[in-house]
XYZ file of C-alpha atoms in Angstrom:
763
model
C 12.711 17.312 34.116
C 11.459 16.513 30.825
C 10.342 19.065 28.782
C 12.139 21.803 30.619
C 15.549 19.532 30.502
C 15.158 19.247 26.224
C 14.600 22.634 26.154
C 17.790 23.850 27.899
C 19.714 20.635 26.605
C 18.921 21.975 22.666
C 19.782 26.061 23.185
C 21.645 26.903 20.410
C 21.063 24.061 18.274
C 19.076 24.632 14.564
C 16.877 21.147 15.679
C 15.104 20.090 18.794
C 13.371 16.266 18.058
C 9.759 15.423 20.669
C 7.948 12.562 20.605
C 4.554 12.320 20.800
C 1.574 10.353 21.354
C -2.211 11.093 23.480
C -4.827 9.824 24.079
C -9.011 10.254 23.428
C -12.043 9.339 24.693
C -15.023 9.331 23.568
C -18.860 11.515 24.394
C -21.896 11.193 23.410
C -21.991 7.591 22.423
C -25.771 7.888 22.718
C -25.941 9.998 19.669
C -23.029 8.245 17.631
C -24.413 5.132 17.620
C -27.754 6.750 15.545
C -25.652 8.659 13.797
C -21.044 7.934 13.831
C -20.441 11.403 12.832
C -22.078 12.556 16.032
C -19.281 10.527 18.205
C -17.357 13.231 20.298
C -13.227 13.011 21.397
C -11.449 14.458 23.872
C -7.904 14.291 24.683
C -6.884 13.297 28.860
C -3.084 12.350 27.892
C -0.326 14.468 25.659
C 2.990 12.264 26.450
C 6.801 14.477 25.115
C 9.401 12.375 24.780
C 12.951 13.177 23.833
C 16.440 12.004 23.095
C 18.555 12.721 26.831
C 21.651 10.649 24.774
C 21.312 7.393 25.937
C 17.264 7.175 26.739
C 13.968 8.434 26.049
C 12.852 10.989 29.113
C 8.481 11.095 28.754
C 6.621 13.909 30.166
C 3.545 13.386 30.076
C 0.569 16.394 30.294
C -3.120 16.180 30.336
C -3.263 18.115 27.356
C -1.883 20.178 24.339
C -3.414 23.588 26.651
C -1.008 22.029 29.259
C 1.516 21.571 26.647
C 1.610 25.123 25.232
C 1.168 26.038 28.356
C 4.928 24.583 29.588
C 6.724 25.336 26.665
C 6.431 28.572 26.249
C 6.970 29.796 29.493
C 10.298 27.761 29.455
C 10.871 29.001 26.719
C 10.910 32.901 28.100
C 13.931 31.872 30.019
C 17.004 32.401 28.792
C 18.547 28.680 29.341
C 16.613 27.393 26.686
C 16.559 27.513 22.792
C 14.916 30.292 20.807
C 12.486 31.134 18.327
C 16.092 32.581 16.016
C 17.485 29.486 16.141
C 15.896 25.826 16.837
C 12.906 24.781 14.892
C 11.081 22.242 16.664
C 10.070 18.847 14.962
C 7.471 16.445 16.169
C 7.617 13.381 15.588
C 4.555 10.662 15.809
C 2.712 7.714 14.641
C -0.291 7.065 11.525
C -0.577 10.906 13.356
C -2.316 12.012 9.606
C -4.713 9.981 9.918
C -5.351 10.745 13.886
C -3.491 13.009 16.524
C -2.778 15.264 14.356
C -6.856 15.899 14.104
C -6.630 16.584 17.536
C -3.669 19.185 17.595
C -5.230 21.348 15.301
C -8.696 20.597 17.193
C -6.634 22.027 20.512
C -4.703 23.788 19.173
C -7.330 26.187 17.892
C -8.827 25.884 21.151
C -5.939 26.990 22.957
C -5.418 29.782 20.510
C -8.609 30.989 19.921
C -8.633 33.961 17.132
C -5.042 34.402 17.023
C -4.574 32.230 14.831
C -5.849 31.079 11.478
C -5.205 28.480 9.414
C -4.130 28.415 5.680
C -3.523 26.124 2.906
C -0.017 24.895 2.013
C 1.602 26.037 -1.404
C 2.669 22.949 -3.226
C 4.364 22.566 -6.533
C 2.648 19.301 -7.464
C -0.677 21.069 -7.458
C -2.903 21.738 -10.853
C -3.936 24.801 -8.485
C -2.006 27.181 -6.171
C -4.862 30.140 -5.753
C -5.671 30.542 -1.975
C -2.304 29.373 -0.406
C 0.786 30.382 0.833
C 4.127 29.299 0.593
C 6.622 28.730 3.724
C 8.373 32.030 3.456
C 4.970 33.863 3.120
C 4.011 32.400 6.309
C 7.133 33.086 7.664
C 6.023 36.435 7.043
C 2.098 35.994 8.249
C 3.714 34.967 11.674
C 5.208 37.830 13.072
C 1.077 39.092 13.291
C -0.423 36.109 14.084
C -0.293 32.117 14.901
C -0.191 30.298 11.375
C -1.013 26.399 10.301
C -0.192 25.340 7.471
C -1.938 22.247 5.807
C -1.725 20.056 3.237
C -3.962 17.277 2.877
C -3.344 14.653 -0.194
C -5.070 12.068 -1.252
C -7.889 11.711 1.837
C -8.573 14.802 3.486
C -8.226 13.140 6.422
C -4.956 12.539 5.695
C -3.973 16.061 7.482
C -0.174 17.304 7.070
C 0.529 20.496 9.884
C 3.083 23.428 9.766
C 2.932 25.595 12.074
C 4.138 28.469 13.557
C 3.275 29.663 16.728
C 4.468 32.633 18.931
C 7.458 32.456 16.088
C 8.457 29.148 16.617
C 8.318 26.465 13.410
C 6.846 23.306 14.344
C 7.453 20.667 11.755
C 4.433 17.663 12.338
C 6.370 14.202 11.366
C 4.017 10.793 10.543
C 6.494 8.236 11.674
C 4.686 5.434 10.139
C 5.188 7.080 6.792
C 8.907 6.290 7.040
C 8.487 2.743 8.507
C 4.449 1.814 7.166
C 5.033 -0.386 10.218
C 2.617 -0.606 13.852
C 4.352 0.442 17.009
C 4.112 -2.883 18.723
C 5.955 -4.470 15.361
C 8.391 -1.264 16.122
C 9.158 -2.327 19.113
C 9.505 -6.381 18.992
C 12.562 -5.027 16.098
C 14.111 -2.500 18.447
C 13.858 -5.111 21.187
C 15.876 -7.456 18.739
C 18.051 -5.416 18.527
C 18.777 -4.109 21.914
C 17.627 -0.606 21.654
C 14.806 -1.288 24.206
C 14.250 -3.734 27.048
C 11.069 -6.460 27.736
C 9.424 -3.658 30.099
C 9.775 -0.718 26.990
C 7.407 -2.457 24.544
C 4.369 -1.247 23.448
C 1.547 -3.149 26.887
C -2.094 -3.312 26.381
C -4.825 -0.890 27.181
C -8.777 -0.511 27.947
C -8.960 2.167 25.421
C -12.925 3.117 26.304
C -12.047 3.000 30.384
C -13.279 6.499 30.171
C -15.822 6.753 27.729
C -18.968 8.777 28.101
C -22.333 8.334 27.385
C -24.154 11.576 27.012
C -22.983 14.245 25.803
C -20.904 17.344 27.439
C -19.679 21.134 26.686
C -16.784 21.716 24.909
C -15.839 23.167 28.800
C -17.184 19.918 30.374
C -15.282 18.031 28.038
C -11.536 19.109 29.113
C -12.481 19.600 33.048
C -14.003 16.003 32.379
C -10.445 15.019 30.253
C -8.258 16.561 33.310
C -10.450 14.205 36.142
C -9.644 11.261 33.630
C -5.578 12.118 33.584
C -5.597 12.003 37.229
C -6.725 8.935 37.509
C -3.922 7.108 35.840
C -2.829 4.279 37.003
C 0.499 3.209 36.885
C -0.068 0.541 34.065
C -1.681 2.764 31.874
C 1.094 5.542 31.995
C 3.793 2.542 31.631
C 1.358 1.918 27.995
C 1.329 5.697 27.637
C 4.996 6.145 28.069
C 6.368 2.902 26.295
C 4.774 4.090 23.121
C 6.863 7.503 23.111
C 9.688 5.368 23.789
C 9.045 2.773 21.282
C 8.721 5.846 18.867
C 11.532 7.696 19.939
C 14.262 4.891 19.679
C 12.832 3.950 15.972
C 13.874 7.464 15.241
C 17.514 7.540 16.981
C 17.909 3.932 15.387
C 16.022 4.326 12.210
C 19.003 2.822 9.913
C 19.761 0.313 12.358
C 16.121 -1.255 12.410
C 16.290 -0.444 8.938
C 19.527 -0.749 7.667
C 20.780 1.550 4.970
C 17.534 3.564 4.443
C 17.510 7.347 5.516
C 14.854 9.005 8.105
C 14.970 11.989 5.676
C 13.509 10.356 2.735
C 9.568 11.266 2.254
C 8.897 7.645 2.627
C 9.489 4.079 2.918
C 8.747 3.317 -0.288
C 10.818 6.023 -1.435
C 14.233 3.912 0.553
C 13.334 1.052 -1.319
C 13.528 2.777 -4.327
C 16.357 4.472 -3.897
C 18.009 1.341 -2.167
C 17.790 -0.051 -5.910
C 19.160 2.667 -7.995
C 22.620 1.685 -8.145
C 22.996 2.370 -12.113
C 21.654 4.529 -15.146
C 20.080 1.157 -16.408
C 18.305 0.548 -13.256
C 17.467 4.353 -13.134
C 16.167 3.825 -16.963
C 14.034 1.461 -15.979
C 12.370 2.548 -12.383
C 12.460 6.653 -13.061
C 12.898 6.555 -17.116
C 15.562 9.253 -16.252
C 19.148 8.931 -18.203
C 21.760 10.853 -16.321
C 20.027 14.450 -16.892
C 17.329 13.372 -19.258
C 13.688 12.840 -17.634
C 11.573 10.606 -20.342
C 8.024 11.347 -19.713
C 5.684 9.065 -21.028
C 3.087 12.605 -20.891
C 4.715 14.881 -23.764
C 4.262 12.361 -25.820
C 1.040 10.530 -28.398
C 0.088 7.259 -30.003
C -3.045 5.967 -30.801
C -5.265 9.179 -30.340
C -4.244 8.976 -26.411
C -1.753 10.675 -24.212
C 1.383 7.844 -24.402
C 0.774 7.742 -20.612
C -2.614 6.473 -20.241
C -1.839 4.236 -23.344
C 0.647 2.177 -21.218
C -1.610 2.515 -18.252
C -4.693 0.495 -19.687
C -1.901 -2.101 -19.767
C -1.184 -2.009 -15.720
C -2.852 -4.543 -13.788
C -2.300 -5.503 -10.367
C -1.999 -9.845 -9.028
C -4.896 -11.967 -10.010
C -7.213 -12.577 -6.941
C -10.037 -15.559 -7.989
C -12.342 -18.082 -7.528
C -13.692 -20.549 -8.816
C -17.427 -20.211 -9.675
C -18.465 -23.733 -8.732
C -17.332 -23.741 -5.233
C -19.191 -20.555 -3.942
C -20.232 -20.566 -0.377
C -19.741 -24.282 -0.763
C -18.358 -26.520 2.342
C -15.444 -28.781 -0.350
C -15.696 -32.180 1.312
C -12.433 -33.182 -0.440
C -8.965 -33.672 0.568
C -7.534 -29.933 -1.063
C -3.549 -28.500 -1.032
C -2.129 -25.421 -1.622
C 1.009 -24.157 -3.062
C 3.106 -20.893 -3.363
C 5.459 -19.222 -5.266
C 8.710 -18.316 -3.875
C 8.921 -14.441 -3.918
C 7.136 -13.473 -7.548
C 8.100 -9.994 -8.396
C 11.494 -10.623 -7.273
C 11.371 -13.599 -9.273
C 10.411 -11.247 -12.970
C 12.613 -8.658 -11.797
C 15.899 -10.925 -11.589
C 15.139 -14.104 -14.788
C 13.156 -12.204 -16.941
C 14.669 -9.237 -19.333
C 12.618 -5.808 -18.724
C 11.553 -3.997 -22.138
C 13.167 -0.975 -21.759
C 13.397 1.193 -25.770
C 10.283 1.060 -28.442
C 11.293 -1.605 -30.860
C 8.291 -1.215 -33.593
C 4.829 0.209 -33.127
C 1.577 0.784 -35.329
C -1.820 2.075 -35.257
C -4.790 1.125 -37.298
C -8.497 2.326 -38.675
C -9.530 -1.530 -38.341
C -8.268 -4.734 -37.320
C -5.543 -5.927 -38.809
C -3.698 -8.807 -38.941
C -0.087 -8.766 -37.740
C 2.779 -11.580 -37.036
C 3.853 -12.427 -34.367
C 6.636 -14.467 -32.475
C 5.917 -15.921 -28.848
C 9.410 -17.712 -28.462
C 12.062 -15.038 -28.875
C 12.202 -12.584 -25.192
C 14.136 -10.572 -25.630
C 10.763 -8.381 -26.942
C 7.404 -7.435 -25.411
C 4.700 -6.486 -26.750
C 1.761 -4.962 -25.737
C -1.247 -5.330 -28.370
C -5.052 -3.069 -28.159
C -7.598 -5.619 -29.130
C -11.311 -4.774 -30.063
C -13.612 -7.346 -27.695
C -15.791 -8.308 -30.555
C -12.045 -9.964 -32.133
C -11.136 -11.468 -28.694
C -14.314 -13.281 -28.395
C -14.503 -14.589 -31.392
C -10.478 -15.243 -31.995
C -9.424 -15.992 -29.053
C -12.200 -17.037 -26.181
C -14.706 -18.892 -28.207
C -11.443 -21.180 -28.845
C -10.884 -21.884 -25.288
C -12.542 -25.004 -23.323
C -12.184 -23.996 -20.383
C -14.871 -22.137 -18.320
C -11.969 -20.839 -15.628
C -9.771 -19.766 -17.765
C -12.676 -17.930 -20.127
C -13.221 -16.344 -16.878
C -9.831 -16.112 -15.633
C -9.246 -13.634 -18.999
C -12.197 -12.147 -19.006
C -12.510 -10.808 -15.111
C -8.448 -9.786 -15.380
C -8.813 -8.036 -18.880
C -11.897 -5.670 -18.466
C -10.644 -2.553 -17.192
C -10.966 -0.547 -21.009
C -14.366 0.428 -22.851
C -13.587 -0.713 -26.031
C -11.142 -2.710 -25.946
C -9.187 -5.647 -24.798
C -5.144 -4.802 -23.856
C -3.305 -7.807 -23.302
C 0.278 -8.374 -24.019
C 3.274 -11.214 -25.278
C 2.538 -13.126 -22.130
C -1.011 -13.624 -22.323
C -0.688 -15.200 -25.672
C 1.836 -17.093 -23.680
C -0.806 -18.139 -20.949
C -3.730 -19.194 -23.093
C -0.869 -20.794 -25.231
C 0.362 -23.195 -22.621
C -2.863 -23.568 -20.084
C -5.025 -24.510 -23.639
C -2.364 -25.564 -26.682
C -3.956 -22.894 -28.982
C -1.234 -21.592 -30.717
C -0.786 -17.445 -32.433
C 1.247 -16.892 -34.750
C -0.953 -13.703 -35.814
C -3.630 -11.909 -34.361
C -5.834 -9.164 -35.212
C -5.051 -5.888 -33.742
C -6.005 -1.702 -33.013
C -2.588 -1.424 -31.994
C 0.718 -2.577 -31.146
C 3.795 -1.223 -29.350
C 7.150 -3.749 -29.463
C 10.012 -2.860 -27.048
C 13.075 -4.866 -26.798
C 14.430 -6.366 -23.475
C 17.102 -6.046 -21.537
C 17.433 -7.368 -17.789
C 16.980 -5.194 -14.850
C 20.180 -3.730 -13.426
C 19.762 -3.836 -10.002
C 19.782 -7.774 -10.242
C 22.641 -8.508 -7.683
C 20.510 -6.462 -5.154
C 17.923 -9.370 -5.764
C 20.154 -11.909 -5.163
C 22.249 -9.988 -2.180
C 18.606 -9.622 -0.375
C 17.569 -13.054 -1.409
C 20.391 -14.928 -0.027
C 20.390 -12.932 3.257
C 16.314 -13.882 3.480
C 16.944 -17.204 3.302
C 20.218 -17.300 5.135
C 18.659 -16.061 7.699
C 16.552 -19.092 8.235
C 19.093 -21.530 7.790
C 21.775 -22.699 10.524
C 23.869 -24.564 7.455
C 25.983 -22.343 5.719
C 24.443 -21.694 1.929
C 26.177 -21.207 -1.217
C 24.254 -19.258 -3.762
C 25.669 -18.705 -7.076
C 22.356 -17.111 -7.783
C 18.917 -16.715 -6.109
C 17.555 -20.223 -7.904
C 21.193 -22.112 -7.796
C 22.487 -22.749 -4.967
C 24.243 -25.682 -1.965
C 23.274 -25.895 1.621
C 26.591 -27.126 2.984
C 27.266 -29.027 6.629
C 29.545 -26.613 7.990
C 27.639 -23.920 10.874
C 25.906 -20.821 9.361
C 28.591 -18.274 11.726
C 27.345 -15.803 9.655
C 24.475 -14.340 11.840
C 21.934 -12.209 10.030
C 19.946 -9.790 12.635
C 16.423 -9.655 12.474
C 16.586 -6.251 10.628
C 18.743 -7.257 8.082
C 16.230 -10.243 7.636
C 13.088 -8.544 7.874
C 14.489 -5.976 5.237
C 15.307 -7.887 3.260
C 11.513 -9.308 2.199
C 10.773 -5.427 2.119
C 12.896 -4.706 -0.534
C 12.094 -7.818 -1.935
C 8.721 -7.891 -2.639
C 8.097 -3.871 -2.059
C 9.665 -2.069 -5.164
C 7.326 -3.957 -8.339
C 4.695 -1.855 -8.050
C 5.961 1.748 -6.826
C 6.357 2.836 -10.624
C 3.409 2.261 -10.646
C 2.295 4.966 -7.637
C -0.685 6.603 -9.075
C -0.136 9.563 -11.919
C -2.951 11.739 -9.742
C -3.932 12.338 -6.651
C -7.425 14.342 -4.823
C -6.619 17.398 -2.870
C -8.401 18.735 -0.850
C -8.086 22.333 0.188
C -10.368 24.583 2.578
C -11.836 27.787 0.895
C -12.549 31.016 1.647
C -15.184 29.961 4.219
C -12.852 27.483 5.987
C -14.876 24.403 3.951
C -12.854 21.630 2.637
C -13.132 21.025 -0.772
C -12.267 18.046 -3.035
C -9.974 19.452 -6.054
C -10.361 15.746 -7.839
C -6.761 14.678 -9.235
C -5.462 17.840 -8.199
C -2.165 16.541 -7.231
C 0.659 15.149 -10.106
C 2.743 13.088 -8.632
C 6.485 12.290 -9.904
C 6.235 10.601 -13.204
C 7.616 7.273 -12.887
C 8.414 4.202 -15.532
C 5.054 2.511 -15.278
C 5.727 -0.093 -17.783
C 8.442 -1.595 -15.652
C 5.458 -2.853 -13.262
C 3.128 -3.813 -16.278
C 5.240 -6.280 -17.775
C 6.416 -7.540 -13.838
C 2.716 -8.094 -12.828
C 1.937 -9.590 -16.747
C 4.694 -12.035 -16.068
C 3.753 -12.600 -12.423
C 0.242 -13.721 -14.024
C 1.939 -16.030 -16.319
C 4.709 -17.768 -13.923
C 1.005 -18.218 -10.760
C -0.758 -20.171 -13.537
C 2.076 -22.835 -14.692
C 1.296 -25.629 -12.385
C -1.419 -25.548 -14.341
C -0.327 -26.335 -17.585
C 0.463 -29.981 -17.294
C -3.485 -30.410 -16.179
C -6.231 -31.161 -18.572
C -8.772 -28.179 -19.328
C -11.488 -30.378 -17.672
C -8.969 -30.861 -14.488
C -8.358 -26.711 -14.653
C -12.595 -26.499 -14.224
C -12.917 -29.126 -11.772
C -9.923 -28.822 -9.380
C -8.794 -25.180 -9.048
C -10.457 -23.435 -6.260
C -8.642 -20.298 -5.400
C -5.785 -18.346 -6.743
C -4.425 -14.874 -5.297
C -1.368 -13.293 -6.723
C 1.389 -15.827 -5.590
C -0.735 -18.376 -4.051
C -3.207 -21.819 -5.714
C -5.446 -23.986 -3.841
C -5.948 -26.578 -5.782
C -7.868 -30.220 -5.143
C -5.352 -32.889 -4.176
C -6.592 -35.420 -6.875
C -4.228 -33.558 -9.222
C -1.229 -32.870 -7.109
C 0.760 -35.775 -8.670
C 0.169 -34.272 -12.496
C 1.627 -31.121 -11.520
C 5.831 -31.110 -12.583
C 8.054 -31.762 -10.064
C 10.873 -29.762 -11.753
C 8.708 -26.756 -10.266
C 8.824 -27.364 -6.703
C 11.974 -26.620 -4.852
C 11.305 -24.876 -0.889
C 14.363 -22.348 -1.439
C 14.686 -20.883 -4.822
C 13.716 -18.359 -6.328
C 10.642 -18.511 -8.563
C 10.570 -22.601 -7.165
C 6.736 -23.601 -5.906
C 6.542 -24.829 -2.205
C 3.869 -26.208 -1.012
C 2.136 -24.490 1.945
C -0.180 -27.013 3.114
C 0.176 -30.686 1.850
C -3.383 -31.789 3.367
C -6.066 -29.193 3.652
C -9.436 -31.413 4.466
C -12.261 -29.326 4.239
C -12.429 -25.793 2.486
C -14.556 -22.743 1.364
C -14.715 -19.907 -0.199
C -16.762 -17.140 0.200
C -15.646 -14.336 -2.393
C -12.310 -12.873 -2.961
C -9.760 -12.647 -0.406
C -12.229 -14.244 1.935
C -11.892 -17.826 2.126
C -11.881 -21.049 5.403
C -10.156 -23.912 5.147
C -9.643 -27.441 8.237
C -6.048 -27.772 8.144
C -4.493 -31.577 8.544
C -4.399 -30.796 12.834
C -8.096 -29.605 12.829
C -7.684 -25.953 12.765
C -8.882 -23.179 11.222
C -7.550 -21.074 8.755
C -9.572 -17.977 7.827
C -8.221 -14.926 5.373
C -10.983 -12.293 5.402
C -9.126 -9.015 3.690
C -10.770 -5.738 6.252
C -12.051 -8.001 9.356
C -10.146 -8.514 12.250
C -8.907 -11.864 12.394
C -10.246 -12.096 16.181
C -13.710 -10.948 15.146
C -13.841 -14.775 14.740
C -14.623 -17.601 16.273
C -12.296 -20.634 15.857
C -13.558 -22.530 18.853
C -16.039 -24.334 16.984
C -16.720 -27.727 14.158
C -15.292 -26.390 10.731
C -19.275 -26.404 9.983
C -19.837 -24.343 12.513
C -18.035 -22.481 12.091
C -19.097 -21.335 8.478
C -23.006 -21.855 9.763
C -22.522 -19.094 12.821
C -20.058 -17.277 11.233
C -18.577 -17.463 7.956
C -21.095 -17.561 5.647
C -23.619 -15.451 2.935
C -25.064 -12.445 4.860
C -23.030 -12.893 7.890
C -22.699 -10.446 10.412
C -19.365 -9.617 11.707
C -18.549 -7.016 14.150
C -15.404 -4.537 14.114
C -14.163 -0.988 15.144
C -14.071 1.329 12.404
C -12.434 4.780 12.520
C -14.736 7.819 11.486
C -14.159 11.732 10.503
C -16.842 12.911 13.126
C -18.450 16.875 12.944
C -16.321 17.290 15.980
C -13.577 18.084 12.766
C -11.424 14.864 15.225
C -11.599 11.091 14.963
C -13.892 8.947 16.805
C -12.975 4.977 16.437
C -16.631 3.111 17.384
C -17.837 -0.205 17.224
C -19.577 -0.724 13.502
C -20.905 -4.436 11.509
C -20.045 -5.739 8.381
C -22.029 -7.804 6.475
C -19.667 -11.003 4.433
C -21.116 -11.552 0.919
C -20.746 -14.643 -1.349
C -19.200 -13.435 -4.924
C -21.192 -14.041 -8.022
C -19.952 -15.885 -10.997
C -17.670 -14.197 -13.431
C -18.183 -13.742 -17.429
C -17.553 -16.428 -19.961
C -16.958 -13.265 -23.223
C -16.653 -9.278 -23.197
C -20.300 -8.445 -23.888
C -22.426 -4.988 -23.224
C -24.557 -5.824 -20.609
C -21.448 -6.722 -19.048
C -19.380 -3.208 -19.633
C -23.052 -1.995 -18.414
C -23.084 -4.013 -15.177
C -18.678 -2.471 -15.033
C -20.400 0.369 -15.076
C -22.865 0.164 -12.848
C -20.469 -1.324 -9.664
C -17.812 1.611 -10.711
C -21.069 4.165 -10.151
C -21.802 2.984 -7.031
C -18.120 2.676 -5.947
C -18.606 6.516 -6.670
C -21.553 7.474 -5.038
C -20.987 5.601 -1.490
C -16.770 6.620 -2.114
C -17.060 8.959 1.131
C -13.579 10.991 0.818
C -13.206 11.694 4.438
C -13.361 8.110 5.764
C -12.416 5.929 3.426
C -8.818 4.966 3.280
C -7.085 6.122 0.767
C -5.843 3.383 -0.696
C -8.858 1.706 -2.447
C -9.003 -0.922 -4.787
C -12.325 -2.922 -5.351
C -12.375 -6.660 -6.018
C -15.270 -7.745 -7.710
C -16.937 -10.593 -10.506
C -16.978 -8.344 -13.179
C -13.262 -7.496 -12.699
C -10.499 -5.638 -10.741
C -10.657 -1.385 -10.258
C -8.295 1.193 -8.494
C -8.944 4.707 -6.949
C -7.681 5.726 -10.276
C -10.947 3.835 -12.193
C -13.044 5.534 -10.026
C -11.433 9.137 -10.567
C -10.245 8.378 -13.750
C -7.213 11.412 -14.828
C -6.129 11.922 -18.670
C -3.701 13.677 -19.928
C -3.527 16.088 -22.711
C -2.440 15.058 -26.159
C -2.099 19.094 -28.006
C 0.610 19.987 -28.170
C 2.220 16.992 -27.486
C 5.495 14.236 -29.589
C 4.325 11.447 -31.778
C 5.373 7.970 -30.718
C 8.211 8.554 -33.369
C 9.955 11.093 -31.362
C 10.601 8.322 -27.962
C 11.252 6.201 -30.307
C 14.416 7.906 -31.946
C 15.375 8.481 -27.959
C 15.423 5.573 -27.040
C 17.456 4.524 -29.607
C 19.871 7.445 -29.321
C 20.033 5.715 -25.320
C 20.698 2.398 -26.364
C 23.119 3.476 -28.650
C 25.486 5.305 -26.598
C 24.551 2.163 -24.373
C 26.390 0.518 -27.069
């Protein structure tokens, strides 16, 4: 009986959960090919599911109009839910980016003038003018139907709450809870025995009902209904299965993601919570000690807000090619290695900065003495670019090491923001020694081990034991013994996959951007971007700053046994936790670095790479020993390439400078829905990196950022923006920087005293 039975079963209950998914078609494609915003869409299937205690029962409606008509007709019956008692929670997958736009469009069409759309009041917004809160919406809903919307990060990131005919509808995005595709969730559920093989995601021809010409909106709805009536059994299976997977994911969420809570706002929040098992960890990740919250934004140093000071030192993973090999086929044997769980290794093995120990600032470059041997301390150093060029870069023989440093640390106009690990890395790669350097400012921290090392150990054990047939004894993640005993404790695929997620998902969470763009309707209903208008809860950015800096040191550690000439000659490419090198230096790399299991050790991913070709950051290809072609092509689906040809032909035909690759893109159209349409991408080769920090480099960097700002489309670009270029790597916060106030803030001396008090309490 579908929806009616669901409403009857939930009578008197506070919440009713419905699972929904839609199918849409494109029309006006002729005009859309000329200008993609001219594409139009209409919904021809609205599948609604609910959990009957054993299964997900699905009813498929031809439109939102049909769903609303049935829902409100059933609501008039005495044996169904009432608006005074039951909230309807409607869960869809990735709906904030897609389905919600159709829900909003069609709900407006159904209710017409008897509906208003308002901006939702949010505590985290800098400005809440022209907004209403939930209580105000409830009162207003007695007079008319109300939709509350919020759009954070991107104008198409649409979050909805609706009050329709007295009923409250919460719209929940399942992707935010899982960070996983429906197809993958289906496999997880199948592996766990929660759905059958017949309920997995199937194939669907999405453009089967598309129309080339334009139609009136009324005609489009009529045509959509005609399409609905033509749906075949296999098409209906596809539609139902997506909703079954969605519903069973909600029901069995804590089974496929053990110990995770569906009520948490996002998947990353669950990862964070899985680590916070004591006060030390809470302080290291969140800057919280009991009820005391430490905010770097409350302090100043070096004529800057201290949060902004720390932020200048945070960098992500290194992604780099050897400029001499760009756009050239390397007809020489190569190999690749990768490190076992790079970031978890840092968090487990190293002591992390916790308490301010010393600091100072100067008006001119000033000599300070440093000690790189004592890992109980970690320091941040601000050097001016001229001094860095003169005292460090000029003394390095390797072109590649110079280029690495210039690319990686080119995020500040005047200064080079380096740290203890930077100097250790330079020392161990080049032989240069440092007992003193000239700086404008420094902050030194005392370090302690991560408070959740046991969580890392536990998850690494699950990850490792999960792929072994024999039992393993693991005293620590890098001290283990594989026994001859058959492993009888079998971890589920869910436990194994989650252990990997928990291990790799933490390092960057404390570095979450301080602000996001916030999009709101003005009084005329037009969306306006309030740049950096949404403030996130501050976490401990220093945690991520240290982890990524140590991971960079670890990434380049295998090169320490090479001469600087060999580094320039044999380094091909690196990406966060992997290295591609020429085989002729393989024998020189320290054997003690390698172990296929131990945390933080290296493993050989490809013993033999016959040929390799690097085009740009995250765009490279190589021919394996079995002659198959492996491709890395960030932003381009792998099925866009034809690998059924020789390696040379593949480069010539598919994967070269200015090559055109056809793939699908999505766009927010003039109709205010989302269209998926065929597009083309041009592949471009990278250009050589610089050897020194210069004014010309800074000007080119500013040109890159200006162009990115001009081309940035807050309607159609992804909310996570990361730019890799020859002048540096830049994030969204580099494009739209936010600087905190320094007025009425406390001096860093106060933070020093707070840290000392916390440290003394701990001892």
